[in-house]
Amino acid sequence: MKKVLLTGGTGFIGQAVVEILLNKGYEVHLISTKTQKQKQGVINHQINLLDDKALGEFFAKHSFESAIYLAWYVNADYQTNDINLEWIIATLNFIKLFKENGGKKFLAAGSMLEYDLKYGYLNEDLSPLNASSLYASSKTALYKALSAYCKKYDIDFKWARIFNVYGPGEKRQRLMPSVIISCLKGDDVRVSDCLNFQDYLYVSDMAGGIVMLFESPFNGAMNICSNQPVQLRYIVNKIAELTNFKGKILYGSVLTKVNNNVIVGNNQKLLNLGWRAKISLNIGLEKTISYWKDKI
């Protein structure tokens, strides 16, 4: 049986990645900080990735040829928190131990925020990297270090540049869940002007792209995105329509620091692997609304 070591598998995207890996016949070894429920095909390892000693003891007992590294700090202040620097160190420690114990293929998660967003249409080979936050700068620095390290030791290295993702299980503070919850409760919807265009993928399609990249012979950075710009106002209005919302949508009632009118990723490299999105935006919104109906 194929086996893979996975971090971040309890997160929003990670849970969807686990399901796809299991459906493909992988034995998934999941590293997480908390005790997880037993699940067929998943072997849980309770480890704090920021604990160098604990991670070293783990790799002294286990070896893996393949790893997917999705773990990172994801609290509300993730853009500015100094802990981003600790996650750079933790990830570099992980890849070193992984290599020393037989590691041959490594995928890690990057972000669209690594790019200079003023270019709007973001291409892996043409768009410059110019991170504007500590989080994005940390990801960029990590990408460069991992690229050089993996090249030196002949490790297959894949860097999944993740764009916007939505679907069941997303944090309720995010745009779509917050609008859905307000609409379902009949409360006024308070949002920014929502005039910007963004690139969104349904969570299972995002996970499918990550796994397809992982299994491919491709090495380097690849956008995991839809290549379809959608205006945030369309999303808000569509949610209101799908929930039969009759209240007020207060555009501009929430201040935003986002000044980029359009952010969309070129996904030709992903398409070349054979990936195709399976869930349209409207269907994805319907699925997400159905999920939240059972939660509130």
PDB file of N, CA and C in Angstrom, residues 188-243:
ATOM      1  N   ASP A 188     -29.215  41.697   8.975  1.00  0.00           N
ATOM      2  CA  ASP A 188     -28.606  42.539   7.953  1.00  0.00           C
ATOM      3  C   ASP A 188     -27.229  41.991   7.603  1.00  0.00           C
ATOM      4  N   VAL A 189     -26.895  42.015   6.331  1.00  0.00           N
ATOM      5  CA  VAL A 189     -25.596  41.531   5.865  1.00  0.00           C
ATOM      6  C   VAL A 189     -24.644  42.717   5.799  1.00  0.00           C
ATOM      7  N   ARG A 190     -23.598  42.671   6.598  1.00  0.00           N
ATOM      8  CA  ARG A 190     -22.621  43.759   6.644  1.00  0.00           C
ATOM      9  C   ARG A 190     -21.328  43.301   5.976  1.00  0.00           C
ATOM     10  N   VAL A 191     -20.975  43.969   4.889  1.00  0.00           N
ATOM     11  CA  VAL A 191     -19.798  43.599   4.107  1.00  0.00           C
ATOM     12  C   VAL A 191     -19.103  44.861   3.604  1.00  0.00           C
ATOM     13  N   SER A 192     -17.938  44.674   2.997  1.00  0.00           N
ATOM     14  CA  SER A 192     -17.248  45.785   2.344  1.00  0.00           C
ATOM     15  C   SER A 192     -17.999  46.155   1.066  1.00  0.00           C
ATOM     16  N   ASP A 193     -17.425  47.021   0.246  1.00  0.00           N
ATOM     17  CA  ASP A 193     -18.102  47.358  -1.009  1.00  0.00           C
ATOM     18  C   ASP A 193     -18.145  46.172  -1.976  1.00  0.00           C
ATOM     19  N   CYS A 194     -17.254  45.189  -1.761  1.00  0.00           N
ATOM     20  CA  CYS A 194     -17.269  43.927  -2.528  1.00  0.00           C
ATOM     21  C   CYS A 194     -17.161  44.157  -4.036  1.00  0.00           C
ATOM     22  N   LEU A 195     -16.373  45.127  -4.440  1.00  0.00           N
ATOM     23  CA  LEU A 195     -16.205  45.413  -5.864  1.00  0.00           C
ATOM     24  C   LEU A 195     -15.018  44.673  -6.470  1.00  0.00           C
ATOM     25  N   ASN A 196     -14.173  44.101  -5.621  1.00  0.00           N
ATOM     26  CA  ASN A 196     -12.995  43.390  -6.117  1.00  0.00           C
ATOM     27  C   ASN A 196     -13.376  42.065  -6.755  1.00  0.00           C
ATOM     28  N   PHE A 197     -12.512  41.613  -7.667  1.00  0.00           N
ATOM     29  CA  PHE A 197     -12.658  40.307  -8.298  1.00  0.00           C
ATOM     30  C   PHE A 197     -11.608  39.367  -7.724  1.00  0.00           C
ATOM     31  N   GLN A 198     -12.021  38.149  -7.360  1.00  0.00           N
ATOM     32  CA  GLN A 198     -11.121  37.170  -6.776  1.00  0.00           C
ATOM     33  C   GLN A 198     -11.250  35.837  -7.496  1.00  0.00           C
ATOM     34  N   ASP A 199     -10.323  34.953  -7.204  1.00  0.00           N
ATOM     35  CA  ASP A 199     -10.268  33.619  -7.805  1.00  0.00           C
ATOM     36  C   ASP A 199     -10.597  32.607  -6.711  1.00  0.00           C
ATOM     37  N   TYR A 200     -11.716  31.876  -6.869  1.00  0.00           N
ATOM     38  CA  TYR A 200     -12.169  30.935  -5.847  1.00  0.00           C
ATOM     39  C   TYR A 200     -12.260  29.518  -6.391  1.00  0.00           C
ATOM     40  N   LEU A 201     -11.908  28.548  -5.532  1.00  0.00           N
ATOM     41  CA  LEU A 201     -12.126  27.135  -5.816  1.00  0.00           C
ATOM     42  C   LEU A 201     -12.866  26.496  -4.652  1.00  0.00           C
ATOM     43  N   TYR A 202     -13.785  25.600  -4.977  1.00  0.00           N
ATOM     44  CA  TYR A 202     -14.445  24.784  -3.961  1.00  0.00           C
ATOM     45  C   TYR A 202     -13.406  23.874  -3.315  1.00  0.00           C
ATOM     46  N   VAL A 203     -13.570  23.601  -2.033  1.00  0.00           N
ATOM     47  CA  VAL A 203     -12.514  22.954  -1.258  1.00  0.00           C
ATOM     48  C   VAL A 203     -12.114  21.589  -1.818  1.00  0.00           C
ATOM     49  N   SER A 204     -13.062  20.801  -2.306  1.00  0.00           N
ATOM     50  CA  SER A 204     -12.697  19.486  -2.853  1.00  0.00           C
ATOM     51  C   SER A 204     -11.928  19.617  -4.156  1.00  0.00           C
ATOM     52  N   ASP A 205     -12.224  20.656  -4.942  1.00  0.00           N
ATOM     53  CA  ASP A 205     -11.456  20.896  -6.162  1.00  0.00           C
ATOM     54  C   ASP A 205     -10.045  21.381  -5.831  1.00  0.00           C
ATOM     55  N   MET A 206      -9.931  22.209  -4.787  1.00  0.00           N
ATOM     56  CA  MET A 206      -8.611  22.646  -4.334  1.00  0.00           C
ATOM     57  C   MET A 206      -7.784  21.446  -3.890  1.00  0.00           C
ATOM     58  N   ALA A 207      -8.384  20.591  -3.076  1.00  0.00           N
ATOM     59  CA  ALA A 207      -7.685  19.400  -2.593  1.00  0.00           C
ATOM     60  C   ALA A 207      -7.321  18.477  -3.744  1.00  0.00           C
ATOM     61  N   GLY A 208      -8.218  18.354  -4.716  1.00  0.00           N
ATOM     62  CA  GLY A 208      -7.933  17.524  -5.881  1.00  0.00           C
ATOM     63  C   GLY A 208      -6.750  18.033  -6.668  1.00  0.00           C
ATOM     64  N   GLY A 209      -6.638  19.359  -6.785  1.00  0.00           N
ATOM     65  CA  GLY A 209      -5.489  19.940  -7.468  1.00  0.00           C
ATOM     66  C   GLY A 209      -4.192  19.689  -6.729  1.00  0.00           C
ATOM     67  N   ILE A 210      -4.235  19.794  -5.412  1.00  0.00           N
ATOM     68  CA  ILE A 210      -3.043  19.551  -4.599  1.00  0.00           C
ATOM     69  C   ILE A 210      -2.571  18.111  -4.753  1.00  0.00           C
ATOM     70  N   VAL A 211      -3.498  17.169  -4.674  1.00  0.00           N
ATOM     71  CA  VAL A 211      -3.126  15.757  -4.786  1.00  0.00           C
ATOM     72  C   VAL A 211      -2.648  15.433  -6.194  1.00  0.00           C
ATOM     73  N   MET A 212      -3.270  16.031  -7.204  1.00  0.00           N
ATOM     74  CA  MET A 212      -2.822  15.780  -8.573  1.00  0.00           C
ATOM     75  C   MET A 212      -1.403  16.301  -8.777  1.00  0.00           C
ATOM     76  N   LEU A 213      -1.103  17.469  -8.233  1.00  0.00           N
ATOM     77  CA  LEU A 213       0.263  17.989  -8.291  1.00  0.00           C
ATOM     78  C   LEU A 213       1.212  17.052  -7.558  1.00  0.00           C
ATOM     79  N   PHE A 214       0.817  16.594  -6.395  1.00  0.00           N
ATOM     80  CA  PHE A 214       1.643  15.685  -5.595  1.00  0.00           C
ATOM     81  C   PHE A 214       1.998  14.423  -6.374  1.00  0.00           C
ATOM     82  N   GLU A 215       1.053  13.872  -7.101  1.00  0.00           N
ATOM     83  CA  GLU A 215       1.269  12.617  -7.813  1.00  0.00           C
ATOM     84  C   GLU A 215       1.946  12.803  -9.166  1.00  0.00           C
ATOM     85  N   SER A 216       2.059  14.035  -9.617  1.00  0.00           N
ATOM     86  CA  SER A 216       2.604  14.302 -10.950  1.00  0.00           C
ATOM     87  C   SER A 216       4.129  14.338 -10.933  1.00  0.00           C
ATOM     88  N   PRO A 217       4.755  14.289 -12.116  1.00  0.00           N
ATOM     89  CA  PRO A 217       6.213  14.425 -12.189  1.00  0.00           C
ATOM     90  C   PRO A 217       6.678  15.877 -12.118  1.00  0.00           C
ATOM     91  N   PHE A 218       5.751  16.819 -12.066  1.00  0.00           N
ATOM     92  CA  PHE A 218       6.090  18.245 -12.068  1.00  0.00           C
ATOM     93  C   PHE A 218       6.866  18.621 -10.813  1.00  0.00           C
ATOM     94  N   ASN A 219       7.870  19.455 -10.981  1.00  0.00           N
ATOM     95  CA  ASN A 219       8.624  20.019  -9.862  1.00  0.00           C
ATOM     96  C   ASN A 219       8.579  21.536  -9.937  1.00  0.00           C
ATOM     97  N   GLY A 220       8.427  22.185  -8.782  1.00  0.00           N
ATOM     98  CA  GLY A 220       8.399  23.637  -8.740  1.00  0.00           C
ATOM     99  C   GLY A 220       7.068  24.163  -8.249  1.00  0.00           C
ATOM    100  N   ALA A 221       6.835  25.460  -8.501  1.00  0.00           N
ATOM    101  CA  ALA A 221       5.623  26.126  -8.025  1.00  0.00           C
ATOM    102  C   ALA A 221       4.498  26.011  -9.044  1.00  0.00           C
ATOM    103  N   MET A 222       3.292  25.786  -8.537  1.00  0.00           N
ATOM    104  CA  MET A 222       2.119  25.701  -9.402  1.00  0.00           C
ATOM    105  C   MET A 222       0.928  26.352  -8.714  1.00  0.00           C
ATOM    106  N   ASN A 223       0.235  27.202  -9.450  1.00  0.00           N
ATOM    107  CA  ASN A 223      -0.994  27.803  -8.940  1.00  0.00           C
ATOM    108  C   ASN A 223      -2.099  26.752  -8.841  1.00  0.00           C
ATOM    109  N   ILE A 224      -2.770  26.720  -7.711  1.00  0.00           N
ATOM    110  CA  ILE A 224      -3.963  25.891  -7.560  1.00  0.00           C
ATOM    111  C   ILE A 224      -5.135  26.869  -7.478  1.00  0.00           C
ATOM    112  N   CYS A 225      -5.798  27.054  -8.607  1.00  0.00           N
ATOM    113  CA  CYS A 225      -6.784  28.122  -8.727  1.00  0.00           C
ATOM    114  C   CYS A 225      -7.750  27.823  -9.866  1.00  0.00           C
ATOM    115  N   SER A 226      -8.728  28.700 -10.049  1.00  0.00           N
ATOM    116  CA  SER A 226      -9.778  28.461 -11.040  1.00  0.00           C
ATOM    117  C   SER A 226      -9.532  29.137 -12.376  1.00  0.00           C
ATOM    118  N   ASN A 227      -8.703  30.201 -12.389  1.00  0.00           N
ATOM    119  CA  ASN A 227      -8.512  31.028 -13.584  1.00  0.00           C
ATOM    120  C   ASN A 227      -9.805  31.759 -13.962  1.00  0.00           C
ATOM    121  N   GLN A 228     -10.733  31.882 -13.009  1.00  0.00           N
ATOM    122  CA  GLN A 228     -12.017  32.536 -13.277  1.00  0.00           C
ATOM    123  C   GLN A 228     -12.249  33.650 -12.251  1.00  0.00           C
ATOM    124  N   PRO A 229     -12.104  34.916 -12.650  1.00  0.00           N
ATOM    125  CA  PRO A 229     -12.369  35.996 -11.696  1.00  0.00           C
ATOM    126  C   PRO A 229     -13.860  36.139 -11.421  1.00  0.00           C
ATOM    127  N   VAL A 230     -14.213  36.303 -10.163  1.00  0.00           N
ATOM    128  CA  VAL A 230     -15.613  36.512  -9.788  1.00  0.00           C
ATOM    129  C   VAL A 230     -15.677  37.692  -8.828  1.00  0.00           C
ATOM    130  N   GLN A 231     -16.595  38.594  -9.086  1.00  0.00           N
ATOM    131  CA  GLN A 231     -16.731  39.755  -8.211  1.00  0.00           C
ATOM    132  C   GLN A 231     -17.378  39.343  -6.891  1.00  0.00           C
ATOM    133  N   LEU A 232     -16.822  39.838  -5.800  1.00  0.00           N
ATOM    134  CA  LEU A 232     -17.341  39.479  -4.483  1.00  0.00           C
ATOM    135  C   LEU A 232     -18.811  39.865  -4.330  1.00  0.00           C
ATOM    136  N   ARG A 233     -19.202  40.939  -4.983  1.00  0.00           N
ATOM    137  CA  ARG A 233     -20.606  41.360  -4.902  1.00  0.00           C
ATOM    138  C   ARG A 233     -21.532  40.320  -5.540  1.00  0.00           C
ATOM    139  N   TYR A 234     -21.052  39.669  -6.589  1.00  0.00           N
ATOM    140  CA  TYR A 234     -21.847  38.594  -7.201  1.00  0.00           C
ATOM    141  C   TYR A 234     -22.064  37.468  -6.194  1.00  0.00           C
ATOM    142  N   ILE A 235     -21.002  37.123  -5.474  1.00  0.00           N
ATOM    143  CA  ILE A 235     -21.103  36.045  -4.483  1.00  0.00           C
ATOM    144  C   ILE A 235     -22.123  36.393  -3.409  1.00  0.00           C
ATOM    145  N   VAL A 236     -22.042  37.607  -2.884  1.00  0.00           N
ATOM    146  CA  VAL A 236     -22.968  38.030  -1.831  1.00  0.00           C
ATOM    147  C   VAL A 236     -24.404  38.014  -2.344  1.00  0.00           C
ATOM    148  N   ASN A 237     -24.619  38.575  -3.529  1.00  0.00           N
ATOM    149  CA  ASN A 237     -25.971  38.613  -4.095  1.00  0.00           C
ATOM    150  C   ASN A 237     -26.497  37.212  -4.392  1.00  0.00           C
ATOM    151  N   LYS A 238     -25.603  36.323  -4.832  1.00  0.00           N
ATOM    152  CA  LYS A 238     -26.022  34.954  -5.139  1.00  0.00           C
ATOM    153  C   LYS A 238     -26.425  34.215  -3.870  1.00  0.00           C
ATOM    154  N   ILE A 239     -25.672  34.416  -2.805  1.00  0.00           N
ATOM    155  CA  ILE A 239     -26.031  33.793  -1.527  1.00  0.00           C
ATOM    156  C   ILE A 239     -27.403  34.287  -1.070  1.00  0.00           C
ATOM    157  N   ALA A 240     -27.637  35.592  -1.206  1.00  0.00           N
ATOM    158  CA  ALA A 240     -28.939  36.150  -0.830  1.00  0.00           C
ATOM    159  C   ALA A 240     -30.059  35.513  -1.650  1.00  0.00           C
ATOM    160  N   GLU A 241     -29.808  35.321  -2.937  1.00  0.00           N
ATOM    161  CA  GLU A 241     -30.807  34.697  -3.813  1.00  0.00           C
ATOM    162  C   GLU A 241     -31.066  33.246  -3.412  1.00  0.00           C
ATOM    163  N   LEU A 242     -29.995  32.498  -3.177  1.00  0.00           N
ATOM    164  CA  LEU A 242     -30.134  31.072  -2.870  1.00  0.00           C
ATOM    165  C   LEU A 242     -30.769  30.818  -1.504  1.00  0.00           C
ATOM    166  N   THR A 243     -30.649  31.789  -0.601  1.00  0.00           N
ATOM    167  CA  THR A 243     -31.245  31.647   0.736  1.00  0.00           C
ATOM    168  C   THR A 243     -32.593  32.355   0.844  1.00  0.00           C
TER     169      THR A 243
END
